[in-house]
Coordinates of C-alpha atoms in Angstrom, one line a residue:
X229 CA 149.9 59.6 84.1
X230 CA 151.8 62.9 83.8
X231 CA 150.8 63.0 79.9
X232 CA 147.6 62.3 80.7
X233 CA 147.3 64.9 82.8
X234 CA 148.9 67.2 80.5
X235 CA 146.6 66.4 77.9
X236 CA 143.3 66.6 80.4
X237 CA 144.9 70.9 80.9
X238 CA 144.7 71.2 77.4
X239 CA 141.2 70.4 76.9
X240 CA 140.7 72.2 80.2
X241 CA 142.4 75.4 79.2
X242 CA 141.6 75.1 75.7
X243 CA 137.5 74.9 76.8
X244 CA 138.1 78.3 79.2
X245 CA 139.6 80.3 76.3
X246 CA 136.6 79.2 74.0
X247 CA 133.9 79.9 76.7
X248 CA 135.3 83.4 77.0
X249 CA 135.8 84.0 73.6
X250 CA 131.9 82.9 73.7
X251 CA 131.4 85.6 76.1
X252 CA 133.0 88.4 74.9
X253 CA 131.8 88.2 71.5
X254 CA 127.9 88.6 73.5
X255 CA 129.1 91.8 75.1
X256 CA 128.0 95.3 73.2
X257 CA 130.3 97.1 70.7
X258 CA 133.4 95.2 71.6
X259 CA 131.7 91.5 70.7
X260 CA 131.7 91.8 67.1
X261 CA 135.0 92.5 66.8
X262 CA 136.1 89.1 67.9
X263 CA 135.4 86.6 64.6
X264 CA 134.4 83.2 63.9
X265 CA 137.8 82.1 63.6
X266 CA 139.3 83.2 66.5
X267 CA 138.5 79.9 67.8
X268 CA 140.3 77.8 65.6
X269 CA 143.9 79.8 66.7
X270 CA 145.7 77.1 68.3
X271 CA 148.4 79.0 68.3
X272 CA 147.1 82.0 70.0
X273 CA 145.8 79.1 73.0
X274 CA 149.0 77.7 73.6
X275 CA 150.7 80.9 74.2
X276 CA 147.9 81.8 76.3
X277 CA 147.8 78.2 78.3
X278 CA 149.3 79.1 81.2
X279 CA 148.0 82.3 82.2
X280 CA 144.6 80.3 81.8
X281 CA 145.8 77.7 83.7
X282 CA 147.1 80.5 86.4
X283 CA 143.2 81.7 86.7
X284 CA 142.0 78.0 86.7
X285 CA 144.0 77.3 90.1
X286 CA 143.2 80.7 91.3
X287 CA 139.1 80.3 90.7
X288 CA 139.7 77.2 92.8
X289 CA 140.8 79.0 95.6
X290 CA 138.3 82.3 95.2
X291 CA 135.3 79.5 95.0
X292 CA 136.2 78.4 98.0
X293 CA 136.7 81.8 99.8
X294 CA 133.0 82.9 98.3
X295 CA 131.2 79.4 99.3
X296 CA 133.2 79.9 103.1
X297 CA 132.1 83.6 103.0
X298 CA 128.2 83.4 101.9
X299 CA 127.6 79.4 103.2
X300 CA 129.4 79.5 106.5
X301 CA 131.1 82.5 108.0
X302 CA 128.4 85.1 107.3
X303 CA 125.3 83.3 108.7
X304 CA 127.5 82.8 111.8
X305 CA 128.5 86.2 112.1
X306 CA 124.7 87.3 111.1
X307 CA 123.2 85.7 113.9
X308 CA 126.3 85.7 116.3
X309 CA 123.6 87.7 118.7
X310 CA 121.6 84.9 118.6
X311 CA 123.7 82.0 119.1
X312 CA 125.7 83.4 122.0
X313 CA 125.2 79.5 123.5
X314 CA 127.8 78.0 121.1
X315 CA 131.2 79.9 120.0
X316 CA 131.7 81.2 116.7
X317 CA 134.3 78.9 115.9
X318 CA 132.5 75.8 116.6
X319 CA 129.5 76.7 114.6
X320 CA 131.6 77.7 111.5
X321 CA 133.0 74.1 111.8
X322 CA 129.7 72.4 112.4
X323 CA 128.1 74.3 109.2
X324 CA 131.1 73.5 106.6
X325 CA 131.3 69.8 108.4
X326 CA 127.6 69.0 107.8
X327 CA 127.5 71.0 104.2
X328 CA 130.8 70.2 103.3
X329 CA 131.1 66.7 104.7
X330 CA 127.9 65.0 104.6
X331 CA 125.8 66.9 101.6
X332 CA 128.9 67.1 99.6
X333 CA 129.6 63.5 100.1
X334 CA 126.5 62.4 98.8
X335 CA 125.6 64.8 95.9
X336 CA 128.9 64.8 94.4
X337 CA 131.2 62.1 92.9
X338 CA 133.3 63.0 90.6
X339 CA 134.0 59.3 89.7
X340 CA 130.3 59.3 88.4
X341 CA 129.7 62.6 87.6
X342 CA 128.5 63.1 83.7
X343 CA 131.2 65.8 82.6
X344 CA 131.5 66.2 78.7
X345 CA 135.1 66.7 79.5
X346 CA 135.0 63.0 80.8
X347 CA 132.9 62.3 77.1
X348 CA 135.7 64.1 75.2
X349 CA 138.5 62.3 76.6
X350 CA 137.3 58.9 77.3
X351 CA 135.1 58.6 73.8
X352 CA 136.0 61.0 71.2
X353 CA 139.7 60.7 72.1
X354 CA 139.9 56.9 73.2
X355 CA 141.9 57.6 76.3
X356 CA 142.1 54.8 78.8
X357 CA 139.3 55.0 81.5
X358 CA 141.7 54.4 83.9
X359 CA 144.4 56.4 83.4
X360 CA 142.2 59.2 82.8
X361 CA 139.9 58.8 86.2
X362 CA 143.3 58.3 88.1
X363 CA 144.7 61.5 86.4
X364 CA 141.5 63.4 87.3
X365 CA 140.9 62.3 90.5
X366 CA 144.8 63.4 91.8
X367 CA 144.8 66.8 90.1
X368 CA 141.2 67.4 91.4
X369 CA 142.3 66.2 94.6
X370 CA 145.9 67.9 95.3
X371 CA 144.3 71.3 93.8
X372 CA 141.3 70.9 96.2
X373 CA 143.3 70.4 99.3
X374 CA 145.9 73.1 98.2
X375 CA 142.8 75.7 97.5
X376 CA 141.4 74.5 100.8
X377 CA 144.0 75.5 103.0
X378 CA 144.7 78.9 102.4
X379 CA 141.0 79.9 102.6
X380 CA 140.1 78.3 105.6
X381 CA 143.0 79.9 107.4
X382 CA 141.5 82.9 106.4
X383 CA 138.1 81.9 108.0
X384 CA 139.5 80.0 111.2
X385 CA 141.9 82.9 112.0
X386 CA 139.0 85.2 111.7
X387 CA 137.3 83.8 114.7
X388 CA 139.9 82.9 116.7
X389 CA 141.3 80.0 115.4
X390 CA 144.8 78.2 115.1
X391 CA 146.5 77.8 111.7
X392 CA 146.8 73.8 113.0
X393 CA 143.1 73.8 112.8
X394 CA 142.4 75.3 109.5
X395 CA 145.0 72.6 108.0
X396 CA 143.3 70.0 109.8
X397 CA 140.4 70.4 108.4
X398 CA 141.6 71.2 105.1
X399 CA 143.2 67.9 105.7
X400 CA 140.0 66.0 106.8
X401 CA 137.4 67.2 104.3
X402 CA 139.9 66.0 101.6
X403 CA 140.5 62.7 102.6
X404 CA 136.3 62.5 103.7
X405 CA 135.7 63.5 99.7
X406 CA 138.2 61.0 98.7
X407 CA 136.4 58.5 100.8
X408 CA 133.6 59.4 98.9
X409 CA 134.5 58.7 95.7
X410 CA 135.5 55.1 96.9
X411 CA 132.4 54.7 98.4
X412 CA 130.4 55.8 95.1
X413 CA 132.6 53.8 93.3
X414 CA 132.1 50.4 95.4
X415 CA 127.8 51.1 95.3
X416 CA 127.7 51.0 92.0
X417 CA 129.7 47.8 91.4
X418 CA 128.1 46.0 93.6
X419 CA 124.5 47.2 92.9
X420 CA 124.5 49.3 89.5
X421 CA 123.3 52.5 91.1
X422 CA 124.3 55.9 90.5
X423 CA 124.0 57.8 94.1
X424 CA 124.5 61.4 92.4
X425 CA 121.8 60.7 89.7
X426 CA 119.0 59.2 92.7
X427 CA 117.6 62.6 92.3
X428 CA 115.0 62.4 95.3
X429 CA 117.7 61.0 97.5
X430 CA 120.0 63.4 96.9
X431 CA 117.8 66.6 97.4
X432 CA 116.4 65.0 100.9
X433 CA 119.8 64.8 101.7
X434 CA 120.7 68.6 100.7
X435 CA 117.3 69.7 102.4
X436 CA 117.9 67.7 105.8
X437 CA 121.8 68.7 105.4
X438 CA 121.1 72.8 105.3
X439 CA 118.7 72.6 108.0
X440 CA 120.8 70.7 110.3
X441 CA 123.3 72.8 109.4
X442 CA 121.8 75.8 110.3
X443 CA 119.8 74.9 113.2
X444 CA 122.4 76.1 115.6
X445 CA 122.1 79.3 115.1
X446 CA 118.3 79.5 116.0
X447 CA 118.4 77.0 119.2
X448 CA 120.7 77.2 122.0
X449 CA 120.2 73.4 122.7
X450 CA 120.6 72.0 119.1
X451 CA 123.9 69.7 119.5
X452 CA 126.9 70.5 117.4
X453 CA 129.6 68.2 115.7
X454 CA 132.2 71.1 115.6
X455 CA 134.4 69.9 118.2
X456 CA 134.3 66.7 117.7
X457 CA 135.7 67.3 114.7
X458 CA 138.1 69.5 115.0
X459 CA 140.1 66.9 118.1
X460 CA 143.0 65.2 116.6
X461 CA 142.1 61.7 117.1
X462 CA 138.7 62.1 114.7
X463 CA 141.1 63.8 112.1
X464 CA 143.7 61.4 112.2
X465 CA 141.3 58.5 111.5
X466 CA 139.5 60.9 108.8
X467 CA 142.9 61.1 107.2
X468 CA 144.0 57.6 107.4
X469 CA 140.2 56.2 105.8
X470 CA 141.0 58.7 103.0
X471 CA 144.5 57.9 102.7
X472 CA 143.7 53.9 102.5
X473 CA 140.6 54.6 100.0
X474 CA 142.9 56.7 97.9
X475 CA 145.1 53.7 97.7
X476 CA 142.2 51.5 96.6
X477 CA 141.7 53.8 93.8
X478 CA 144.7 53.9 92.6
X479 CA 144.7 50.1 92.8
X480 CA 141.2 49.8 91.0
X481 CA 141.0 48.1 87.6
X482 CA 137.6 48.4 86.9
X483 CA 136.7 52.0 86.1
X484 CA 135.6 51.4 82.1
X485 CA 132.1 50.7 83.8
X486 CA 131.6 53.8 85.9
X487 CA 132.6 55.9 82.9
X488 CA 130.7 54.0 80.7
X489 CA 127.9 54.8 83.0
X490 CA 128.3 58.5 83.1
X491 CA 129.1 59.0 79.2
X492 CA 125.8 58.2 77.8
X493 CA 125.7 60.2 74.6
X494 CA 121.9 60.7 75.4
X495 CA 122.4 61.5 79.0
X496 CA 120.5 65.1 79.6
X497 CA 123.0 65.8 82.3
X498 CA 126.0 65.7 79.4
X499 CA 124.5 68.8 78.0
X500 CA 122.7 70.3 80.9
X501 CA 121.6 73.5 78.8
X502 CA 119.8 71.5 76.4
X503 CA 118.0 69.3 79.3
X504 CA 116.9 73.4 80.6
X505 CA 115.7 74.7 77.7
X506 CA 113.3 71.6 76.9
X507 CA 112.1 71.7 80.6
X508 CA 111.5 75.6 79.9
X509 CA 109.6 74.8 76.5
X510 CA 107.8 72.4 78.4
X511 CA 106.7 74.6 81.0
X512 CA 105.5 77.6 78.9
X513 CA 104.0 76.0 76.0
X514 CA 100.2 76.1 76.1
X515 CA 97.8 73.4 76.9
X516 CA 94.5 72.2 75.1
X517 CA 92.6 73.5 78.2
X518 CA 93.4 77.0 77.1
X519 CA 91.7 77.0 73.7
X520 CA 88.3 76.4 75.1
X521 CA 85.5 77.7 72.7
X522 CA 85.3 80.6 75.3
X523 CA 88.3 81.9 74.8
X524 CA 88.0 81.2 71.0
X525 CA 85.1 83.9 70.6
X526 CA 86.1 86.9 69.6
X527 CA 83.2 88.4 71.6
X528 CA 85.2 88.3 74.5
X529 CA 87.8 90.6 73.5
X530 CA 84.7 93.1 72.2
X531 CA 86.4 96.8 72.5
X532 CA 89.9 96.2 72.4
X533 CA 92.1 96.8 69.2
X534 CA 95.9 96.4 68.1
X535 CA 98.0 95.6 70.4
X536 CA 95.9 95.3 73.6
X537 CA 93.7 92.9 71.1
X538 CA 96.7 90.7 70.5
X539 CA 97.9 90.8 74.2
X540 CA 94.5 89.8 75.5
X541 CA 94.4 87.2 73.4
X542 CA 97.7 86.0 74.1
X543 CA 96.6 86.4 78.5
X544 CA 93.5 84.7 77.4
X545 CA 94.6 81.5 75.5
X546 CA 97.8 80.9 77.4
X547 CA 96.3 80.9 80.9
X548 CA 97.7 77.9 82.4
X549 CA 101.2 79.6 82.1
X550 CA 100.2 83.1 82.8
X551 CA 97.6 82.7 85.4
X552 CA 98.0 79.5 86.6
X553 CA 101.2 80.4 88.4
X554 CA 99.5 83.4 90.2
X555 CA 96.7 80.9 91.6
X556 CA 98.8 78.5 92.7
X557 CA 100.8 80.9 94.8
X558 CA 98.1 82.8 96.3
X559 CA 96.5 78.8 97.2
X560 CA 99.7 77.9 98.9
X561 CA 100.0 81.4 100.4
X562 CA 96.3 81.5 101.7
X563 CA 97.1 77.9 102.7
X564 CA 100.6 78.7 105.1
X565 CA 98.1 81.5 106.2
X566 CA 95.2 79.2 107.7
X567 CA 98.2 76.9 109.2
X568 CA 100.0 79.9 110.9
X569 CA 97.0 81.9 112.2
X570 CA 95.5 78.0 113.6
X571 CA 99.1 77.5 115.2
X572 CA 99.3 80.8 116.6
X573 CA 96.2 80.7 118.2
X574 CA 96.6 77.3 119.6
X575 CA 100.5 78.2 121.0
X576 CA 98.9 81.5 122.4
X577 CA 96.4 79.4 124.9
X578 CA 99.0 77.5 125.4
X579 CA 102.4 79.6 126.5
X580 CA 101.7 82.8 125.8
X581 CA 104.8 84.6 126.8
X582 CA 106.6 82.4 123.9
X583 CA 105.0 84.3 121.4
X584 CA 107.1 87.2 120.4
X585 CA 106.0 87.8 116.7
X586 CA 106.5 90.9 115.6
X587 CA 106.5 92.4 111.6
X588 CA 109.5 94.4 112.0
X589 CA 110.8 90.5 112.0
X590 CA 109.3 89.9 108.6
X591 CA 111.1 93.2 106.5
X592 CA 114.3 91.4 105.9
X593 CA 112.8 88.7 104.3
X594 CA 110.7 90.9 102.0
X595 CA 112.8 90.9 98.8
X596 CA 113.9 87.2 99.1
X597 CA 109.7 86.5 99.3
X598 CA 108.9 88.5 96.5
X599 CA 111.5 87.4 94.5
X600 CA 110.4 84.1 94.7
X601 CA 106.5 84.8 94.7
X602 CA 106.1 87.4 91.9
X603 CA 105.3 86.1 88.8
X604 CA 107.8 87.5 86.1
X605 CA 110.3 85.0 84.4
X606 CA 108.4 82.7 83.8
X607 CA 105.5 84.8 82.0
X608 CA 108.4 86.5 79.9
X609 CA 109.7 83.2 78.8
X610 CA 105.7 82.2 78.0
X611 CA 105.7 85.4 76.1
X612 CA 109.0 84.9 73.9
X613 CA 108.2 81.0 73.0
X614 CA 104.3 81.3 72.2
X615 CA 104.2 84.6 70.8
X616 CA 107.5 87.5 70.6
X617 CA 109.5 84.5 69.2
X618 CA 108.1 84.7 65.7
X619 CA 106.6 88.6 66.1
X620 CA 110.0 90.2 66.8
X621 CA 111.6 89.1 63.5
X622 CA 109.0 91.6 62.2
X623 CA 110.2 95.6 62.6
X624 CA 106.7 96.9 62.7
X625 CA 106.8 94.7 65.9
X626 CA 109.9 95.9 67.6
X627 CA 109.2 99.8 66.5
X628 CA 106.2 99.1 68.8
X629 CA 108.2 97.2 71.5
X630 CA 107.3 100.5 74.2
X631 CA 103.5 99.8 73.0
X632 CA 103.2 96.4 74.1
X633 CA 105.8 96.9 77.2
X634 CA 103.1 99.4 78.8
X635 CA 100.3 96.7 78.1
X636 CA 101.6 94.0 79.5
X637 CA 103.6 95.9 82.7
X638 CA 100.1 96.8 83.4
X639 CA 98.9 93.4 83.3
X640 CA 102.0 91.7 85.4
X641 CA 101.8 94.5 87.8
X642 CA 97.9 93.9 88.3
X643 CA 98.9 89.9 89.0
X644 CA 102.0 90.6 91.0
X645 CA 100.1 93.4 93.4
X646 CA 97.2 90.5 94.2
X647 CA 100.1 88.3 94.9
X648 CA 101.5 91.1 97.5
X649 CA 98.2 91.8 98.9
X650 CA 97.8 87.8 99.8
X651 CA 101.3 87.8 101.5
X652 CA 100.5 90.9 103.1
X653 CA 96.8 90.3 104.4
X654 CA 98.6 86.5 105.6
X655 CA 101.9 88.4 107.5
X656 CA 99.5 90.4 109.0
X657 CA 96.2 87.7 110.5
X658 CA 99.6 86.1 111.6
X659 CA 100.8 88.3 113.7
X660 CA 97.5 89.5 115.1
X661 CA 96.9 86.2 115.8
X662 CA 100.4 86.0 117.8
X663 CA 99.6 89.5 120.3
X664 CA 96.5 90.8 118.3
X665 CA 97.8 94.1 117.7
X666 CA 98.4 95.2 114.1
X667 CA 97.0 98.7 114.4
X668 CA 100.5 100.4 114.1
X669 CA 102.9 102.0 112.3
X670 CA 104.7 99.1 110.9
X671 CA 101.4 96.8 109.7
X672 CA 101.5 100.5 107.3
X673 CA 104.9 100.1 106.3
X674 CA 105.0 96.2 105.7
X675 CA 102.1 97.0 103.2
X676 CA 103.6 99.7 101.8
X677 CA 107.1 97.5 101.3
X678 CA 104.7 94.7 99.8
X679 CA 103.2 96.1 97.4
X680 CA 106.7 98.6 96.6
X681 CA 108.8 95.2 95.6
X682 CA 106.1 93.7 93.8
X683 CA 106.1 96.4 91.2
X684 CA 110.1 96.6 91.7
X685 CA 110.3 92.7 90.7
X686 CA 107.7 93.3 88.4
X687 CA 109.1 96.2 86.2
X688 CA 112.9 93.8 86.8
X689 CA 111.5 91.0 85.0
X690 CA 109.7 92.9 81.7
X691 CA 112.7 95.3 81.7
X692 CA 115.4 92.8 81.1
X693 CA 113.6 91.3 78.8
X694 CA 113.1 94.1 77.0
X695 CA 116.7 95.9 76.9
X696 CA 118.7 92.2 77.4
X697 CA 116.6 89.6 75.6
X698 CA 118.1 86.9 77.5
X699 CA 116.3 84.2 75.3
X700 CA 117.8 83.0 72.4
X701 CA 115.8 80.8 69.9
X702 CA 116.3 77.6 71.9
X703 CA 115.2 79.3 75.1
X704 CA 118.3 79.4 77.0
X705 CA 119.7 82.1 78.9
X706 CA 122.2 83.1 77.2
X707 CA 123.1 87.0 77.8
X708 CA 126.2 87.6 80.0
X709 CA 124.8 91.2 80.6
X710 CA 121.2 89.7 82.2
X711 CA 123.1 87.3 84.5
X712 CA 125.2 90.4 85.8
X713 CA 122.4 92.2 86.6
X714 CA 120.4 89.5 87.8
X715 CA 123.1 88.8 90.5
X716 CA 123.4 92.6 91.3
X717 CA 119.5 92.2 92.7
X718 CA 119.4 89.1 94.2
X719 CA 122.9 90.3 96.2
X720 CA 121.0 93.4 97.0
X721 CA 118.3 90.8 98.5
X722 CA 120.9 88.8 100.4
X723 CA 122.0 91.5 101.7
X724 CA 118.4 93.2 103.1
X725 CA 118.7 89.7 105.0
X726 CA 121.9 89.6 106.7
X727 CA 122.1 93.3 107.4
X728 CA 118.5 94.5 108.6
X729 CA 117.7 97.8 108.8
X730 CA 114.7 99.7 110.9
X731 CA 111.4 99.3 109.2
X732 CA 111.0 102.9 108.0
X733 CA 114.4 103.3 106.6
X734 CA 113.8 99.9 104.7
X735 CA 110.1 101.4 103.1
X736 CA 111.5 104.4 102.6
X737 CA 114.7 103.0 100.7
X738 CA 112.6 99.9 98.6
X739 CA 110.1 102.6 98.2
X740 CA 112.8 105.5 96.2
X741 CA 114.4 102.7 94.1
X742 CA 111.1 101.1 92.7
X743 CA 110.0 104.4 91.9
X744 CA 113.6 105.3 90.4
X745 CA 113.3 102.2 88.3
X746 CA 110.1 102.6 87.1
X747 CA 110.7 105.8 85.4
X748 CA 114.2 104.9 84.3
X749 CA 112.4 101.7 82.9
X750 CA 109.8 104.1 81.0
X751 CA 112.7 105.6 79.6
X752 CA 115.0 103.9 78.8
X753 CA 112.5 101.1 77.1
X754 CA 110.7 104.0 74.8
X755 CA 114.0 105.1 73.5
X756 CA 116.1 101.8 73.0
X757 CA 113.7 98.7 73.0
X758 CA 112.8 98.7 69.0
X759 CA 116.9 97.9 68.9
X760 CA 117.2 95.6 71.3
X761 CA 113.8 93.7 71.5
X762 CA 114.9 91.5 68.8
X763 CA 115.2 87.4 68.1
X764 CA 118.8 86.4 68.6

């Protein structure tokens, strides 16, 4: 087993040293100095194994200190005010227990788990199925209750925990996961299926798992499993099911079939970028609705030359990607808005003193909600596949790259700001539905906020892809630079959620950076977009 295990490292170690090799030669300046060849230097990734391996192991444990951090302990400590009816402690351990525990448990097996490391080994190299799911499973196993430990000492000490806990329950969710896998394994001998690939079954699980999970925090009465779990008798029998299923697999004989079942050369989940970027092409490319004879007369576009010619077009003949999107949001916005006011109403005749809505409640939310509601990524991507895909080769195109930005931020903002008056004309029949006062300061600033990070997410969108191109020829994301970014933001949205901040400090902050970026954006896009608005 030991050489298979070395031999599963080297691939491992090996694949990390090509993916950042991959990486660094996308970065600016520095990425063409790294060649071609630098990949086939076996040399140069032997030498450079273990250090590799070093950041492997320590990944394992940082992943688990980030999913701890942003999945359990911060909600906890977020809403501590609110959930003074359970301790701290106990709600940290009922949150990892139901995410870690239950959703885990069913949405990931690594026994069944397309991997194209399992592919490389299994069927390019011809290693044993059985050796090589034995090997995988212990080092996955040992490394995930080793990484385990440390971090949720960190965690359990943090709100005034033992160290006996934290390595109890390092201890149980191991042996739970290994259970797991024998569980997996034992379904789909005796009836074919493949739990993790039941795709509607595993996202009702995830769904019902988070808000279980979460429920807690926003009602005093909502039970707990938390210390349950963490009393020695549950973690003892925990630890003895995993122990005597981790005997069973090392005692099983029949794993050729499993990994014949999750190395299907043409299963999408083996290459999952490819699988993404013909979901994206599907999802931007136009339909024959669009090219009605309407939209074919070139009466319609009467007044309008050069670029705003071709960009109208473009709007008019690709409306089930571009507009489309907008309609369906402000339908299931003016939808949740019927619903709400109806429910309001209805609650208010009936307990009136349980209505407390107010919109200084709603500010938080605001840049999650328009991150999700504005239309932006997906017109881009429509934009690069049906029309910048085969115009940017050309550099009369690009030279004009500030030309077209202008015409179409104008266009996306005009979409994005009936989108924000929706959400804000909804917020607001809401919550003068709930108390029927809206004539106030903060009904002001909730518009103002609106309609600020709709032109902020706006401007985001049309900016990266004009200074990153994220889009490469087969549509996938491929810029290192765009995800940074990208993650920047939507931490900066997190955060607005976890740490609120009075109404007019929030307007007035959302308010100075949109109008920051926007002129940065005008800048910055006239003087560098004809070099980097090009087809990679």
């Amino acid at each position: 087993m030991l050489k298979v295990l070395s031999t599963l490292l080297a691939i491992r170690t090996s694949s990390a040293i090509n993916l950042f090799f991959y990486y660094v030669q996308k970065l600016p300046l520095i990425g063409k100095a790294i060649k071609d060849s630098v990949y086939a230097r076996t040399d140069l990734k032997r030498s450079v194994a273990v250090l590799v391996f070093a950041v492997l192991l320590l990944w394992s444990l940082v992943s688990k200190l980030l999913y701890l951090y942003f999945l359990v302990y911060l909600p906890v400590m977020a809403m501590k005010e609110l959930s003074y009816a359970h301790e701290p402690l106990t709600l940290f351990v009922h949150i990892f227990a139901i995410i870690s525990f239950l959703v885990a448990g069913v949405s990931s097996a690594n026994v069944l788990e397309p991997k194209r490391e399992k592919y490389a080994a299994v069927k390019l190299m011809r290693m044993s199925p059985m050796h090589y799911m034995r090997a995988y499973l212990s080092y996955r196993y040992v490394v995930f209750l080793v990484s385990y430990v440390p971090a949720l000492l960190v965690f359990v000490l943090l709100l005034q925990g033992t160290a006996l806990q934290a390595v109890l329950l390092a201890v149980s969710v191991t042996a739970w996961r290994v259970l797991c896998e024998y569980f997996h394994l034992k379904l789909f001998e005796k009836t074919g299926i493949v739990l993790v690939k039941q795709v509607a079954v595993v996202w009702l699980v995830i769904i019902a798992g988070y808000i279980v999970a979460y429920l807690p925090l926003f009602l005093a009465k909502a039970p707990t499993i938390g210390p349950a779990l963490m009393h020695g008798t549950v973690t003892l029998v925990i630890a003895a099911l995993g122990a005597w299923a981790g005997v069973q697999l090392a005692r099983y004989r029949h794993f050729r079939e499993a990994v014949d079942a999750a190395t299907k050369r043409d299963d999408p989940y083996l290459n999952v970028s490819s699988m993404v970027a013909d979901a994206q092409k599907t999802s931007v490319a136009a339909k024959e609705s669009d090219y009605s004879e309407e939209t074919l007369r070139r009466e319609a576009f009467k007044g309008k030359e050069g670029y705003a010619y071709l960009n109208a077009i473009f709007f008019a003949r690709h409306r089930s990607v571009v507009s489309r999107p907008v309609y369906k949001r402000l339908a299931i916005m003016a939808a949740a808005g019927i619903i709400s006011t109806i429910a309001m109403l209805v609650m208010g005749r009936m307990q009136l003193e349980f209505l407390q809505l107010e919109l200084k409640l709603f500010f938080p939310f605001l840049p999650v909600a328009l991150s999700v509601l504005t239309v932006g990524g997906t017109t881009c991507r429509a934009m690069f596949y049906n029309c910048d895909i085969s115009l940017a080769r050309y550099s009369f195109y690009r030279s004009a790259a500030y030309e077209h930005f202008l015409i179409r931020l104008r266009k996306m903002i005009g979409q994005n700001l009936l989108i924000a008056a929706v959400l804000g004309g909804v917020l607001t029949l809401a919550t003068f539905s709930a108390d029927g006062s809206i004539l106030q300061v903060d009904t002001v600033l909730l518009w103002l906020s609106i309609a600020a990070l709709a032109v902020f997410f706006t401007i985001h969108h049309l900016f990266l892809y004009y200074m990153f191109q994220p889009n490469s020829t087969d549509l996938n994301v491929k810029n290192p630079l765009y995800f940074i970014v990208t993650m920047v933001v939507s931490g900066a949205c997190g955060f607005a959620l976890f740490f609120p901040v009075p109404p007019a400090a929030f307007t007035s902050v959302v308010l100075s950076i949109t109008c920051v970026y926007f002129l940065l954006a005008l800048v910055i896009v006239r003087k560098y977009a004809h070099h980097t608005f090009r087809v990679k």
